[in-house]
N, CA and C of each residue as an Amber inpcrd file, in Angstrom:
protein
   318
 -17.3740000 -16.3650000  16.1460000 -17.8250000 -16.7700000  14.7980000
 -19.3170000 -16.7940000  14.7640000 -19.8890000 -16.2100000  13.7470000
 -21.3520000 -16.1510000  13.6730000 -21.9440000 -17.3560000  12.9480000
 -21.5380000 -18.5900000  13.3330000 -22.1020000 -19.7660000  12.7290000
 -21.5790000 -20.1150000  11.3510000 -20.6330000 -19.3360000  10.8470000
 -20.0580000 -19.5650000   9.5160000 -18.8400000 -20.4690000   9.6620000
 -18.8730000 -21.6280000   8.9990000 -17.7060000 -22.5040000   9.0600000
 -16.6240000 -22.0500000   8.0940000 -15.3870000 -22.2860000   8.4720000
 -14.2570000 -21.8250000   7.6860000 -13.9200000 -22.8450000   6.5970000
 -13.4020000 -22.3080000   5.4740000 -12.9250000 -23.1540000   4.3740000
 -11.5430000 -23.6950000   4.6430000 -10.7250000 -22.9550000   5.4230000
  -9.3340000 -23.2780000   5.6110000  -8.9190000 -22.9170000   7.0380000
  -8.1030000 -23.7600000   7.6570000  -7.4650000 -23.4300000   8.9230000
  -6.0100000 -23.2360000   8.7010000  -5.4310000 -22.2030000   9.3030000
  -4.0030000 -21.9700000   9.2490000  -3.4770000 -22.0620000  10.6780000
  -2.6140000 -23.0340000  10.9040000  -2.0790000 -23.3360000  12.2220000
  -0.6790000 -22.7400000  12.3090000  -0.5170000 -21.6980000  13.0960000
   0.7620000 -21.0110000  13.2440000   0.7330000 -19.6430000  12.5890000
   0.7540000 -18.6030000  13.4440000   0.6220000 -17.2540000  12.9270000
   1.9150000 -16.4690000  12.9480000   3.0120000 -17.1500000  12.5430000
   4.2550000 -16.3940000  12.3110000   4.0740000 -15.5550000  11.0740000
   5.1210000 -14.9760000  10.5780000   5.0040000 -14.0910000   9.4120000
   4.3830000 -14.8460000   8.2260000   4.8350000 -16.0660000   7.9510000
   4.3130000 -16.8020000   6.8180000   2.8600000 -17.1940000   7.0400000
   2.5150000 -17.6770000   8.2300000   1.1520000 -18.0710000   8.5200000
   0.1800000 -16.9070000   8.4190000   0.5920000 -15.7430000   8.9410000
  -0.2720000 -14.5440000   8.8420000  -0.5290000 -14.1960000   7.3880000
   0.5420000 -14.2160000   6.6000000   0.3930000 -13.8290000   5.1740000
  -0.4500000 -14.8440000   4.3980000  -0.3120000 -16.1150000   4.7030000
  -1.1360000 -17.1440000   4.0600000  -2.6210000 -16.9680000   4.4130000
  -2.8830000 -16.7440000   5.6880000  -4.2670000 -16.5120000   6.1470000
  -4.8550000 -15.2710000   5.4920000  -4.0950000 -14.1890000   5.4730000
  -4.5880000 -12.9640000   4.8510000  -4.8290000 -13.1220000   3.3400000
  -3.9140000 -13.7990000   2.6800000  -4.0570000 -14.0170000   1.2300000
  -5.3090000 -14.8210000   0.9410000  -5.5220000 -15.8990000   1.6610000
  -6.7130000 -16.7380000   1.4390000  -7.9910000 -15.9340000   1.6940000
  -8.0040000 -15.1740000   2.7900000  -9.1930000 -14.3680000   3.1380000
  -9.3960000 -13.2800000   2.1260000  -8.3440000 -12.7000000   1.6050000
  -8.4500000 -11.6450000   0.5800000  -9.0220000 -12.1920000  -0.7340000
  -8.8530000 -13.5260000  -0.9330000  -9.3730000 -14.1490000  -2.1110000
 -10.7390000 -14.8060000  -1.8760000 -11.4130000 -14.4150000  -0.7960000
 -12.7950000 -14.8410000  -0.6070000 -12.9770000 -16.0610000   0.2620000
 -11.9330000 -16.6760000   0.7690000 -12.0820000 -17.8570000   1.6000000
 -12.3220000 -17.4050000   3.0690000 -13.1190000 -18.1730000   3.7860000
 -13.2920000 -17.9590000   5.2160000 -12.1880000 -18.7450000   5.9170000
 -11.4230000 -18.0520000   6.7720000 -10.2080000 -18.6330000   7.3650000
 -10.2860000 -18.6540000   8.8590000  -9.8990000 -19.7780000   9.4640000
  -9.6790000 -19.8570000  10.9100000  -8.1740000 -19.8610000  11.1340000
  -7.7340000 -18.9740000  12.0270000  -6.2960000 -18.8400000  12.2930000
  -6.0470000 -19.2970000  13.7330000  -5.0650000 -20.1820000  13.9310000
  -4.7160000 -20.6530000  15.2650000  -3.2770000 -20.2850000  15.5970000
  -3.0880000 -19.8160000  16.8360000  -1.7260000 -19.6530000  17.3780000
  -1.8030000 -19.9540000  18.8430000  -0.7770000 -20.6280000  19.3310000
  -0.7530000 -20.8830000  20.7750000  -0.6250000 -19.5640000  21.5280000
  -1.1840000 -19.5080000  22.7210000  -1.0570000 -18.2550000  23.4740000
   0.4460000 -17.9990000  23.7830000   0.9110000 -16.8410000  23.4450000
   2.3130000 -16.4640000  23.7620000   2.4330000 -14.9440000  23.8260000
   3.6430000 -14.4940000  23.9880000   3.8660000 -13.0480000  24.1740000
   3.6000000 -12.2200000  22.9030000   3.4750000 -12.8740000  21.7600000
   3.2380000 -12.1780000  20.5070000   1.7460000 -12.1210000  20.1310000
   0.9110000 -12.7480000  20.9220000  -0.5100000 -12.9050000  20.5990000
  -1.2190000 -11.5750000  20.3070000  -1.0340000 -10.5960000  21.1580000
  -1.7330000  -9.3060000  20.9440000  -1.3090000  -8.6700000  19.6200000
  -0.0250000  -8.7270000  19.2890000   0.4550000  -8.1520000  18.0490000
  -0.1260000  -8.9050000  16.8380000  -0.1370000 -10.2210000  16.9110000
  -0.6380000 -11.0550000  15.8060000  -2.1180000 -10.7850000  15.5490000
  -2.9240000 -10.8800000  16.6220000  -4.3700000 -10.6950000  16.4570000
  -4.6670000  -9.2450000  16.0530000  -3.8920000  -8.2900000  16.5460000
  -4.0660000  -6.8830000  16.1560000  -3.8320000  -6.6910000  14.6660000
  -2.7840000  -7.3250000  14.1440000  -2.4730000  -7.2180000  12.7010000
  -3.5760000  -7.8330000  11.8700000  -4.0670000  -9.0200000  12.2970000
  -5.1530000  -9.6710000  11.5530000  -6.4310000  -8.8320000  11.5970000
  -6.7170000  -8.2630000  12.7540000  -7.9180000  -7.4720000  12.9120000
  -7.8820000  -6.1940000  12.0540000  -6.7170000  -5.5350000  12.0210000
  -6.5850000  -4.3610000  11.1740000  -6.7670000  -4.7010000   9.7050000
  -6.1420000  -5.7600000   9.2490000  -6.2490000  -6.1690000   7.8470000
  -7.7050000  -6.5730000   7.5110000  -8.3320000  -7.2300000   8.4490000
  -9.7410000  -7.6460000   8.2440000 -10.6360000  -6.4240000   8.0210000
 -10.4210000  -5.4040000   8.8560000 -11.2260000  -4.2050000   8.7760000
 -10.9220000  -3.3730000   7.5050000  -9.6660000  -3.4180000   7.0550000
  -9.3240000  -2.7010000   5.8170000 -10.0930000  -3.2890000   4.6240000
 -10.4240000  -4.5580000   4.7280000 -11.2340000  -5.1860000   3.6930000
 -10.4540000  -5.8150000   2.5610000 -11.1910000  -6.5110000   1.7340000
 -10.5950000  -7.2020000   0.5970000 -10.1640000  -6.2130000  -0.4760000
  -9.1230000  -6.5420000  -1.1880000  -8.6200000  -5.7010000  -2.2730000
  -9.6270000  -5.4690000  -3.3640000 -10.5220000  -6.4370000  -3.5840000
 -11.5270000  -6.2960000  -4.6500000 -12.7420000  -5.4740000  -4.2180000
 -12.7000000  -4.9790000  -2.9970000 -13.8070000  -4.1140000  -2.4870000
 -15.0200000  -4.9010000  -2.0530000 -14.9030000  -6.2220000  -1.9200000
 -16.0530000  -7.0650000  -1.5980000 -16.2970000  -7.1690000  -0.0880000
 -15.8380000  -6.1730000   0.6910000 -16.1270000  -6.1680000   2.1220000
 -14.9720000  -6.6680000   2.9540000 -15.2870000  -6.9420000   4.2320000
 -14.2730000  -7.4060000   5.1900000 -13.7790000  -8.7900000   4.8380000
 -12.5340000  -9.0440000   5.1880000 -11.9840000 -10.3930000   5.0850000
 -12.5320000 -11.2300000   6.2340000 -12.8380000 -12.4820000   5.9760000
 -13.4020000 -13.3580000   7.0000000 -12.2740000 -14.1850000   7.6380000
 -11.7320000 -13.7070000   8.7430000 -10.6980000 -14.3990000   9.4970000
 -11.1330000 -14.5010000  10.9350000 -11.1040000 -15.7070000  11.4760000
 -11.5100000 -15.9540000  12.8470000 -10.2850000 -16.4660000  13.6080000
  -9.9500000 -15.8440000  14.7420000  -8.7650000 -16.1610000  15.5090000
  -9.0710000 -17.1100000  16.6630000  -8.1550000 -18.0710000  16.8930000
  -8.3000000 -19.0670000  17.9510000  -6.9690000 -19.2820000  18.6760000
  -7.0720000 -19.5220000  19.9820000  -5.9010000 -19.9310000  20.7770000
  -6.1290000 -21.2960000  21.4310000  -7.2510000 -21.9430000  21.1380000
  -7.5420000 -23.2770000  21.6710000  -7.8400000 -24.2060000  20.5050000
  -7.3250000 -25.4260000  20.5820000  -7.4390000 -26.3560000  19.4790000
  -8.8300000 -26.8240000  19.1710000  -9.6080000 -27.2270000  20.1810000
 -10.9360000 -27.7800000  19.9210000 -11.8450000 -26.8230000  19.1750000
 -11.9810000 -25.5570000  19.6240000 -12.8100000 -24.6440000  18.8600000
 -12.2570000 -24.3460000  17.4660000 -10.9370000 -24.3180000  17.3350000
 -10.3050000 -24.1150000  16.0130000 -10.7450000 -25.1930000  15.0370000
 -10.5720000 -26.4460000  15.4450000 -10.9340000 -27.5900000  14.5700000
 -12.4280000 -27.5890000  14.3070000 -13.2470000 -27.3180000  15.3220000
 -14.7040000 -27.3380000  15.1780000 -15.1850000 -26.2310000  14.2530000
 -14.3770000 -25.2040000  14.0410000 -14.7640000 -24.0740000  13.1760000
 -14.5970000 -24.3940000  11.6960000 -14.0090000 -25.5360000  11.3940000
 -13.6900000 -25.8670000   9.9890000 -14.7330000 -26.7460000   9.3270000
 -15.0530000 -26.3850000   8.0980000 -15.9630000 -27.1600000   7.2810000
 -15.3520000 -28.5510000   6.9970000 -16.2040000 -29.5720000   6.9530000
 -15.7450000 -30.9160000   6.6480000 -15.7830000 -31.1420000   5.1400000
 -14.7540000 -31.7330000   4.5250000 -13.5190000 -32.2130000   5.1370000
 -12.6500000 -31.0470000   5.5580000 -12.0330000 -31.2140000   6.7060000
 -11.2460000 -30.1470000   7.3290000  -9.8870000 -30.0060000   6.6290000
  -9.5230000 -28.7570000   6.2990000  -8.2490000 -28.4710000   5.6570000
  -7.4630000 -27.5760000   6.5810000  -6.3130000 -28.0820000   7.0540000
  -5.4740000 -27.3040000   7.9290000  -4.0760000 -27.2050000   7.3390000
  -3.6290000 -25.9950000   7.1620000  -2.2700000 -25.7220000   6.6880000
  -1.4050000 -25.4850000   7.8940000  -0.3620000 -26.2980000   8.0510000
   0.5390000 -26.1340000   9.2020000   1.6560000 -25.1660000   8.7990000
   1.7570000 -24.0690000   9.4440000   2.8180000 -23.1040000   9.1920000
   3.6980000 -23.0460000  10.4470000   4.4310000 -24.1490000  10.6260000
   5.3000000 -24.3210000  11.8130000   6.6090000 -24.9480000  11.3310000
   7.6610000 -24.8820000  12.1350000   8.9330000 -25.5040000  11.7310000
   8.7950000 -27.0010000  11.4790000   9.5090000 -27.4800000  10.4670000
   9.4900000 -28.9020000  10.1300000  10.1140000 -29.7390000  11.2460000
   9.7860000 -31.0250000  11.2390000  10.3790000 -31.9610000  12.1860000
   9.4730000 -32.2570000  13.3860000  10.0850000 -32.2080000  14.5530000
   9.3930000 -32.6140000  15.8120000   8.1220000 -31.7730000  16.0700000
   8.1740000 -30.4720000  15.7380000   6.9900000 -29.6190000  15.9410000
   5.7910000 -30.1170000  15.1210000   6.0300000 -30.5520000  13.9050000
   4.9610000 -31.0840000  13.0800000   4.4110000 -32.3810000  13.6550000
   5.3040000 -33.2800000  14.0670000   4.8830000 -34.5450000  14.6200000
   4.0570000 -34.3390000  15.9000000   4.5060000 -33.4380000  16.7510000
   3.7520000 -33.1410000  17.9870000   2.3910000 -32.5170000  17.6910000
   2.3520000 -31.6510000  16.7120000   1.0940000 -30.9960000  16.3300000
   0.1060000 -31.9920000  15.7750000   0.5780000 -32.9030000  14.9110000
  -0.2850000 -33.9140000  14.3370000  -0.8620000 -34.8230000  15.4240000
  -0.0840000 -35.1290000  16.4390000  -0.5610000 -35.9580000  17.5510000
  -1.6590000 -35.2130000  18.3290000  -1.5380000 -33.9040000  18.4600000
  -2.5430000 -33.1230000  19.1750000  -3.8370000 -32.9990000  18.3440000
  -3.6760000 -32.8650000  17.0180000  -4.8440000 -32.6550000  16.1590000
  -5.6020000 -33.9460000  15.8330000  -4.8590000 -35.0670000  15.7490000
  -5.4620000 -36.3220000  15.3090000  -6.7600000 -36.7000000  16.0300000
  -6.8040000 -36.6440000  17.3690000  -8.0520000 -37.0480000  18.0360000
  -9.2220000 -36.0890000  17.7650000  -8.9450000 -34.8870000  17.3140000
  -9.9710000 -33.8930000  17.0660000 -10.5310000 -33.9690000  15.6460000
  -9.8450000 -34.7140000  14.8040000 -10.2260000 -34.8050000  13.3870000
 -10.9370000 -36.1450000  13.1140000 -12.1580000 -36.2780000  13.5220000
 -12.8690000 -37.5540000  13.4030000 -13.1120000 -37.8590000  11.9430000
């Protein structure tokens, strides 16, 4: 990231999370995208990178999406007040994620 803070963080890059991140970036928002390291990581970041390079639909240049696999840099990349959209399964996964994020959100 070139010193530009993100307007929105999207936590979870499944199909819905990817589309939410891309839609926000296509509408001019700077987006930080987080996904835990897993076997799908290369495919996810590849898809985001291709879309970023294709540019915004309005012709205003590249979409601003920054990819993260570590929580601290992800949270630090967000403009205060920090806005994080959780795109993960409801229930225990949300509770566990909130416990991980809470100490990082001063």
